[in-house]
Coordinates of C-alpha atoms and ligand atoms in Angstrom, one line a residue:
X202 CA 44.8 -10.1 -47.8
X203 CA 45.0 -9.7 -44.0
X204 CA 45.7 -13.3 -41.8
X205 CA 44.0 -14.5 -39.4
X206 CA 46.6 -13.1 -36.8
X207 CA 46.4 -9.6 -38.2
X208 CA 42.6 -8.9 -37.6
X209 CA 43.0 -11.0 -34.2
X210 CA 45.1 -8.6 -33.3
X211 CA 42.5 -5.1 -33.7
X212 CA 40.6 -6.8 -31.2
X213 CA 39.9 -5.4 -27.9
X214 CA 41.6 -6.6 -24.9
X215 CA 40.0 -4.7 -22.3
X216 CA 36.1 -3.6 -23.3
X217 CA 34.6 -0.9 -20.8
X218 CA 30.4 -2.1 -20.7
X219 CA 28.8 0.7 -17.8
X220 CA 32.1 0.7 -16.0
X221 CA 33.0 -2.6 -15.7
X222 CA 36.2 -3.2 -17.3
X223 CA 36.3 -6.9 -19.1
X224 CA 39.6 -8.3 -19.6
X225 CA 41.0 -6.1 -16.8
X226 CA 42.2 -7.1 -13.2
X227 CA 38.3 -7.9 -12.0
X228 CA 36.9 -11.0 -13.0
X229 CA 33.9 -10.6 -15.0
X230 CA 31.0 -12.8 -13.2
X231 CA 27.9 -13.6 -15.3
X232 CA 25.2 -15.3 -14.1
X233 CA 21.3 -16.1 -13.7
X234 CA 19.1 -18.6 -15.5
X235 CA 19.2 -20.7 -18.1
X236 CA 16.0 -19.6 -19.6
X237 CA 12.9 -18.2 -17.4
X238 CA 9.2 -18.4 -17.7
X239 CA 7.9 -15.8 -16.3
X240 CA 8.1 -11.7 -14.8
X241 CA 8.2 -12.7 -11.2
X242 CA 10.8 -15.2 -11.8
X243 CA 13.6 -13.3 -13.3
X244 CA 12.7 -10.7 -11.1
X245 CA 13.3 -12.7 -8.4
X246 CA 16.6 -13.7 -9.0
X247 CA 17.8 -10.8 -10.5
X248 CA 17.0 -8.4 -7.6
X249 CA 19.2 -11.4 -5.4
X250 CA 21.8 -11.1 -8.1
X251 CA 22.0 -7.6 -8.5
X252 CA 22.6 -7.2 -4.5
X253 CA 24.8 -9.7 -4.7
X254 CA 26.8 -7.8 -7.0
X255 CA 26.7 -10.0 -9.9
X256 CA 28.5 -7.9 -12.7
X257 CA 25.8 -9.2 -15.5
X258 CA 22.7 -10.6 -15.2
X259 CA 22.0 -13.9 -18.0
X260 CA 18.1 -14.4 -19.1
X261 CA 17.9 -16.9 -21.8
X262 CA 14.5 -15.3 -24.1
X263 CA 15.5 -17.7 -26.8
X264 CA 16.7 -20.8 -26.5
X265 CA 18.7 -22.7 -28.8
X266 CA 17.2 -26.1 -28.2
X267 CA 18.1 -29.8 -29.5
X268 CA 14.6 -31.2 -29.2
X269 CA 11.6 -29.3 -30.7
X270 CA 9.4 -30.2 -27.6
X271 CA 11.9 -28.9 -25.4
X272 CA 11.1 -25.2 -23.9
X273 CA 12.1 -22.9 -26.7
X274 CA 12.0 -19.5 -24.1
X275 CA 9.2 -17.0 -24.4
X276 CA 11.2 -15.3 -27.0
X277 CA 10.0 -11.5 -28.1
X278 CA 7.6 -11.5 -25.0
X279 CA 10.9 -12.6 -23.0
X280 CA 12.8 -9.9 -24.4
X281 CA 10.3 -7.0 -23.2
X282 CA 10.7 -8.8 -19.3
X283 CA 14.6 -8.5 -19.7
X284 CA 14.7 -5.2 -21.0
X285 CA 11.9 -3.7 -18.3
X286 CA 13.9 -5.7 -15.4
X287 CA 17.0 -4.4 -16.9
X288 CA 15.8 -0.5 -16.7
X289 CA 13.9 -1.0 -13.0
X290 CA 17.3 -2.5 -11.5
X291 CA 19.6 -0.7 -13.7
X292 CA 21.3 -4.2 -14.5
X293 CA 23.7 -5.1 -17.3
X294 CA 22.1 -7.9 -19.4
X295 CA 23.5 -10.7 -21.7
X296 CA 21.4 -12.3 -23.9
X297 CA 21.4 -15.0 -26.6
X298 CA 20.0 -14.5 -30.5
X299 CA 19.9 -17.0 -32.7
X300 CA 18.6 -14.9 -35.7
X301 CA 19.7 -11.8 -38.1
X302 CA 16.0 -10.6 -36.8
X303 CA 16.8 -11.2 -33.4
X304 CA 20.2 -9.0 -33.5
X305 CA 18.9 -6.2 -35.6
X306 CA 15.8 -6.1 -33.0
X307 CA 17.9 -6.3 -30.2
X308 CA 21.2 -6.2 -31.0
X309 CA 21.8 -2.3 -29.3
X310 CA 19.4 -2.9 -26.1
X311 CA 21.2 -5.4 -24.9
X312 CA 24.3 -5.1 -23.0
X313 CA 26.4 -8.0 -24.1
X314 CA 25.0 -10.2 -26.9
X315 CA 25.8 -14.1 -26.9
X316 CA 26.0 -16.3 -29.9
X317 CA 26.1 -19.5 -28.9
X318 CA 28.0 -22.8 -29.3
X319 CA 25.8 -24.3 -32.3
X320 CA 25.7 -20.8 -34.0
X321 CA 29.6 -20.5 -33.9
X322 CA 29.8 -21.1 -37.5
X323 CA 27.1 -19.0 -38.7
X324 CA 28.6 -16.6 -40.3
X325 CA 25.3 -14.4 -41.1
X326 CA 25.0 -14.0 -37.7
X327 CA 28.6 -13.2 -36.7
X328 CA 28.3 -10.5 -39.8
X329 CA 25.3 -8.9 -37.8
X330 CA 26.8 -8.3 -34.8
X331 CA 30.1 -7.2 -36.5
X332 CA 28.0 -4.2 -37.5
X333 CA 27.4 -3.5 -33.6
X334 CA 29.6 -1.9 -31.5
X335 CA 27.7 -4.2 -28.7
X336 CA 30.2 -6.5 -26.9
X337 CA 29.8 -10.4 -27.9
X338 CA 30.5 -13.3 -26.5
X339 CA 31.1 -16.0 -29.0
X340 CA 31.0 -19.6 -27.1
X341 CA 33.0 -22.1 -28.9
X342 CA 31.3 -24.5 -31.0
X343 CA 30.5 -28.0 -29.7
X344 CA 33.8 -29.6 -31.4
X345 CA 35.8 -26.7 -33.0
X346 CA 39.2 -26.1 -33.1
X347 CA 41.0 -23.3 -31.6
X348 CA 41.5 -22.2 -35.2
X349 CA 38.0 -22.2 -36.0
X350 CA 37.0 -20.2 -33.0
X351 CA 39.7 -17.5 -33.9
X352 CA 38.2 -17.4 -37.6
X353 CA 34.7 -17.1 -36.5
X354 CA 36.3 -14.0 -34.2
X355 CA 37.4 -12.9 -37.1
X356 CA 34.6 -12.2 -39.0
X357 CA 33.3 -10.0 -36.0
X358 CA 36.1 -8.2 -35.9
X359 CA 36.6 -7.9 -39.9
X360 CA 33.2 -6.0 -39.7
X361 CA 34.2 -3.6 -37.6
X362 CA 32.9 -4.8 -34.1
X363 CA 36.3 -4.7 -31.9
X364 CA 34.5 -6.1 -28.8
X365 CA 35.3 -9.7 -28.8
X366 CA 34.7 -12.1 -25.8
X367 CA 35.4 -15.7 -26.1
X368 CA 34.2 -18.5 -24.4
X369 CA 35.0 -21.8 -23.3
X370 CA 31.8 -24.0 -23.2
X371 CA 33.4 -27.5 -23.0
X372 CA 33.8 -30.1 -25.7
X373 CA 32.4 -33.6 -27.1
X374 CA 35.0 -35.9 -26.1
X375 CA 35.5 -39.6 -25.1
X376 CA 34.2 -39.2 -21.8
X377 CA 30.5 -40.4 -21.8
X378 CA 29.7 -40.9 -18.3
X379 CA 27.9 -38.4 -16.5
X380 CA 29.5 -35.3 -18.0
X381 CA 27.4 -33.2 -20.7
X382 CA 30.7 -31.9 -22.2
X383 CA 34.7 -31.8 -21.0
X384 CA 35.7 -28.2 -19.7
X385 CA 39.0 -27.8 -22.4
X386 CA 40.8 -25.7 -19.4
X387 CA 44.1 -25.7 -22.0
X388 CA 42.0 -23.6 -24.0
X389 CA 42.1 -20.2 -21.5
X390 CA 46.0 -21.2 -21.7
X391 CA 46.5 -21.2 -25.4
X392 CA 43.8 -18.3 -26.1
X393 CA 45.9 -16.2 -23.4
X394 CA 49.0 -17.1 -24.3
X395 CA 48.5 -16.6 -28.0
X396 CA 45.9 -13.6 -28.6
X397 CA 45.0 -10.6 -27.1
X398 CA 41.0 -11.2 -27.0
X399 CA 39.7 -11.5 -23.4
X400 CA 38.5 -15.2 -22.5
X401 CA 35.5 -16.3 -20.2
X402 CA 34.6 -19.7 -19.0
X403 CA 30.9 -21.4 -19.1
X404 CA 31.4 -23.7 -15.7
X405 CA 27.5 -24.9 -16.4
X406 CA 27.6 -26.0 -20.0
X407 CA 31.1 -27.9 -19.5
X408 CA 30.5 -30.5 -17.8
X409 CA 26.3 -30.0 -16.9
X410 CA 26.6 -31.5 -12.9
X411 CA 26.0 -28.5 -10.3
X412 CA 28.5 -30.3 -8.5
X413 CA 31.2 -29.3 -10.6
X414 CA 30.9 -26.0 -11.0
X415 CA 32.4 -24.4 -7.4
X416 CA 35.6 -26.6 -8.2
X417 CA 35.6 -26.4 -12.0
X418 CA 35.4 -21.8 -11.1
X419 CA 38.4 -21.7 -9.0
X420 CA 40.3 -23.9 -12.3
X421 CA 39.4 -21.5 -14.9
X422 CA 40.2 -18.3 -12.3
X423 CA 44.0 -19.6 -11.6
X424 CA 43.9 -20.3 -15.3
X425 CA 44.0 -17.4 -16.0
X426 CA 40.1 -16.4 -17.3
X427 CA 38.8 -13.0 -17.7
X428 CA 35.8 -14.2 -16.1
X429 CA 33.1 -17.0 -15.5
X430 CA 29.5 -17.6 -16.7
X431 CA 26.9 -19.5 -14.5
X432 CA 23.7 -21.0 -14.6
X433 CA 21.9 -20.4 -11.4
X434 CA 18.6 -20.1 -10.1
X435 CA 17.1 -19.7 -6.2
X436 CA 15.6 -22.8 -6.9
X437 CA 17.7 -24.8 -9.1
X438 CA 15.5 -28.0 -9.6
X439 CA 12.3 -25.8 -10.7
X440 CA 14.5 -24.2 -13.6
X441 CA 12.8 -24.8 -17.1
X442 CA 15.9 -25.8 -18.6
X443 CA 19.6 -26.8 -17.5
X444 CA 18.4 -27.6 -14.2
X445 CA 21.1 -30.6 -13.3
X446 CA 23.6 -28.1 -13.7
X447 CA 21.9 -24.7 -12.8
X448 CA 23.6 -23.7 -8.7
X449 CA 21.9 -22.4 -6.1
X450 CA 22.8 -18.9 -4.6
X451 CA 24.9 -20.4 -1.9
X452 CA 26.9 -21.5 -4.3
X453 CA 27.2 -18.8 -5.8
X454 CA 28.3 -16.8 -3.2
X455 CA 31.3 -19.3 -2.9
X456 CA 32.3 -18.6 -6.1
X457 CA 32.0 -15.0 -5.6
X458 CA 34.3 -15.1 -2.4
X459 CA 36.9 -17.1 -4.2
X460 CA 37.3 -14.9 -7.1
X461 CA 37.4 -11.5 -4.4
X462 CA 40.1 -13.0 -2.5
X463 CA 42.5 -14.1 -5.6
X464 CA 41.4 -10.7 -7.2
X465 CA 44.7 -9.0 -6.4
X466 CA 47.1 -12.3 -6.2
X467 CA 46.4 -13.4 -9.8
Ligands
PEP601 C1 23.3 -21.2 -22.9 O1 24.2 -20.5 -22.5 O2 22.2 -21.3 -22.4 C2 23.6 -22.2 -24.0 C3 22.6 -22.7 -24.8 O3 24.9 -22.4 -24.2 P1 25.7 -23.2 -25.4 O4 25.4 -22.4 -26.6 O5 27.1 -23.2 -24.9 O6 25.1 -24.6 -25.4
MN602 MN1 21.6 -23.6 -20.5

């Protein structure tokens, strides 16, 4: 029987996605909303990301929520906005599934498929995608070990699907004040320093202030990340989920000017 280690080690350290190499010397920037509510608002900001040169474009269509009564997306009729947005501004997308449905619908049209921090142990949906040669990014579940996150890897790759991103997403710790979660930066040390798989950070789920993202970007970058994912909106506080920690395009463009000027010194 193979060890963990072993089919670790097929993965892919660099993945190619329309030209952009992940895991090589540019840092892979992913941004947009949370989750959207309508045409004209993705549009919207994608057109501003897209001429900001914003590598991938993030639309959350389904949303994994806690509360029931919280926005759950606009799901299949989300999907068809992403995917015509995609095609009229020839932008790569991520997007979240949360269902074996979801990825066998969607699974190829996408760019970059995320399964997110709850689904990190569902191993019927890591087996879907393992069947894809679609890039995922696989956030780390809310409390799991380093060891856990490399097994769930593993079952994408075990499948055959090479194209492995991970992603820090912060933790549950002590700290209960304020913070939503605790960005574990040791974690883009340890997952560098002991695999080959390409790691991203989430700066918006971490710790889930707005205020904390610019500062928390340039961390993770001299850390060593392959690349950052942020929430952001052009107007933050009218976003239909995330908004406390969802940045404004200013912002943004901070973070993009940081991680241009350490491009070649890192
Ligand atoms: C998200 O990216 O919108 C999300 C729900 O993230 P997480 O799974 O990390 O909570
Ligand atoms: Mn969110």
């Amino acid at each position: 029987m193979k060890t963990l280690n072993q089919i670790i080690s097929k993965a892919n350290t660099e993945i190619l996605v329309n030209g952009f190499k992940i895991g090589g010397s540019e840092k892979l920037i992913i941004s947009g909303p949370c989750t959207f509510g309508s045409y004209e608002e993705l549009y919207d900001i994608s057109l501003k990301l897209k001429k900001m040169n914003i590598h991938f474009l993030r639309a959350g269509a389904f949303k994994f929520r806690t509360n029931p009564n919280s926005y759950q997306g606009l799901r299949d009729e989300g999907m068809d906005i992403v995917l015509k947005i995609k095609k009229e501004l020839s932008i790569n997308v991520v997007v979240e599934f949360l269902s074996v449905d979801q990825i066998r619908k969607y699974g190829n049209l996408v760019d970059i498929i995320q399964i997110g921090s709850r689904n990190m142990y569902n191993t019927e949906l890591l087996k879907e995608v393992s069947k894809l040669k679609t890039p995922v990014i696989l956030k780390r579940g809310l409390c799991a070990t380093y060891k856990e996150w490399l097994y769930a890897a593993s079952y994408i790759i075990k499948g055959g699907n090479n194209n492995v991103i991970l992603c820090e997403r912060g933790i549950r710790s002590a700290v209960t004040e304020g913070t939503r979660n605790v960005l574990d930066i040791q974690a883009v040390l340890y997952i560098k320093n002991n695999t080959n798989l390409p790691i991203i950070v989430d700066l918006s789920h971490s710790s889930g202030l707005s205020y904390m993202v610019v500062p928390l970007s340039k961390s993770s970058i001299v850390a060593g990340a392959d690349g950052l994912l942020i929430e952001s909106h052009i107007e933050p506080l009218n976003s239909l989920s995330d908004k406390e920690q969802t940045i404004d395009l200013l912002k943004l463009e901070q973070i993009v000017k940081f991680e241009n000027y350490w491009k070649n010194m890192i």
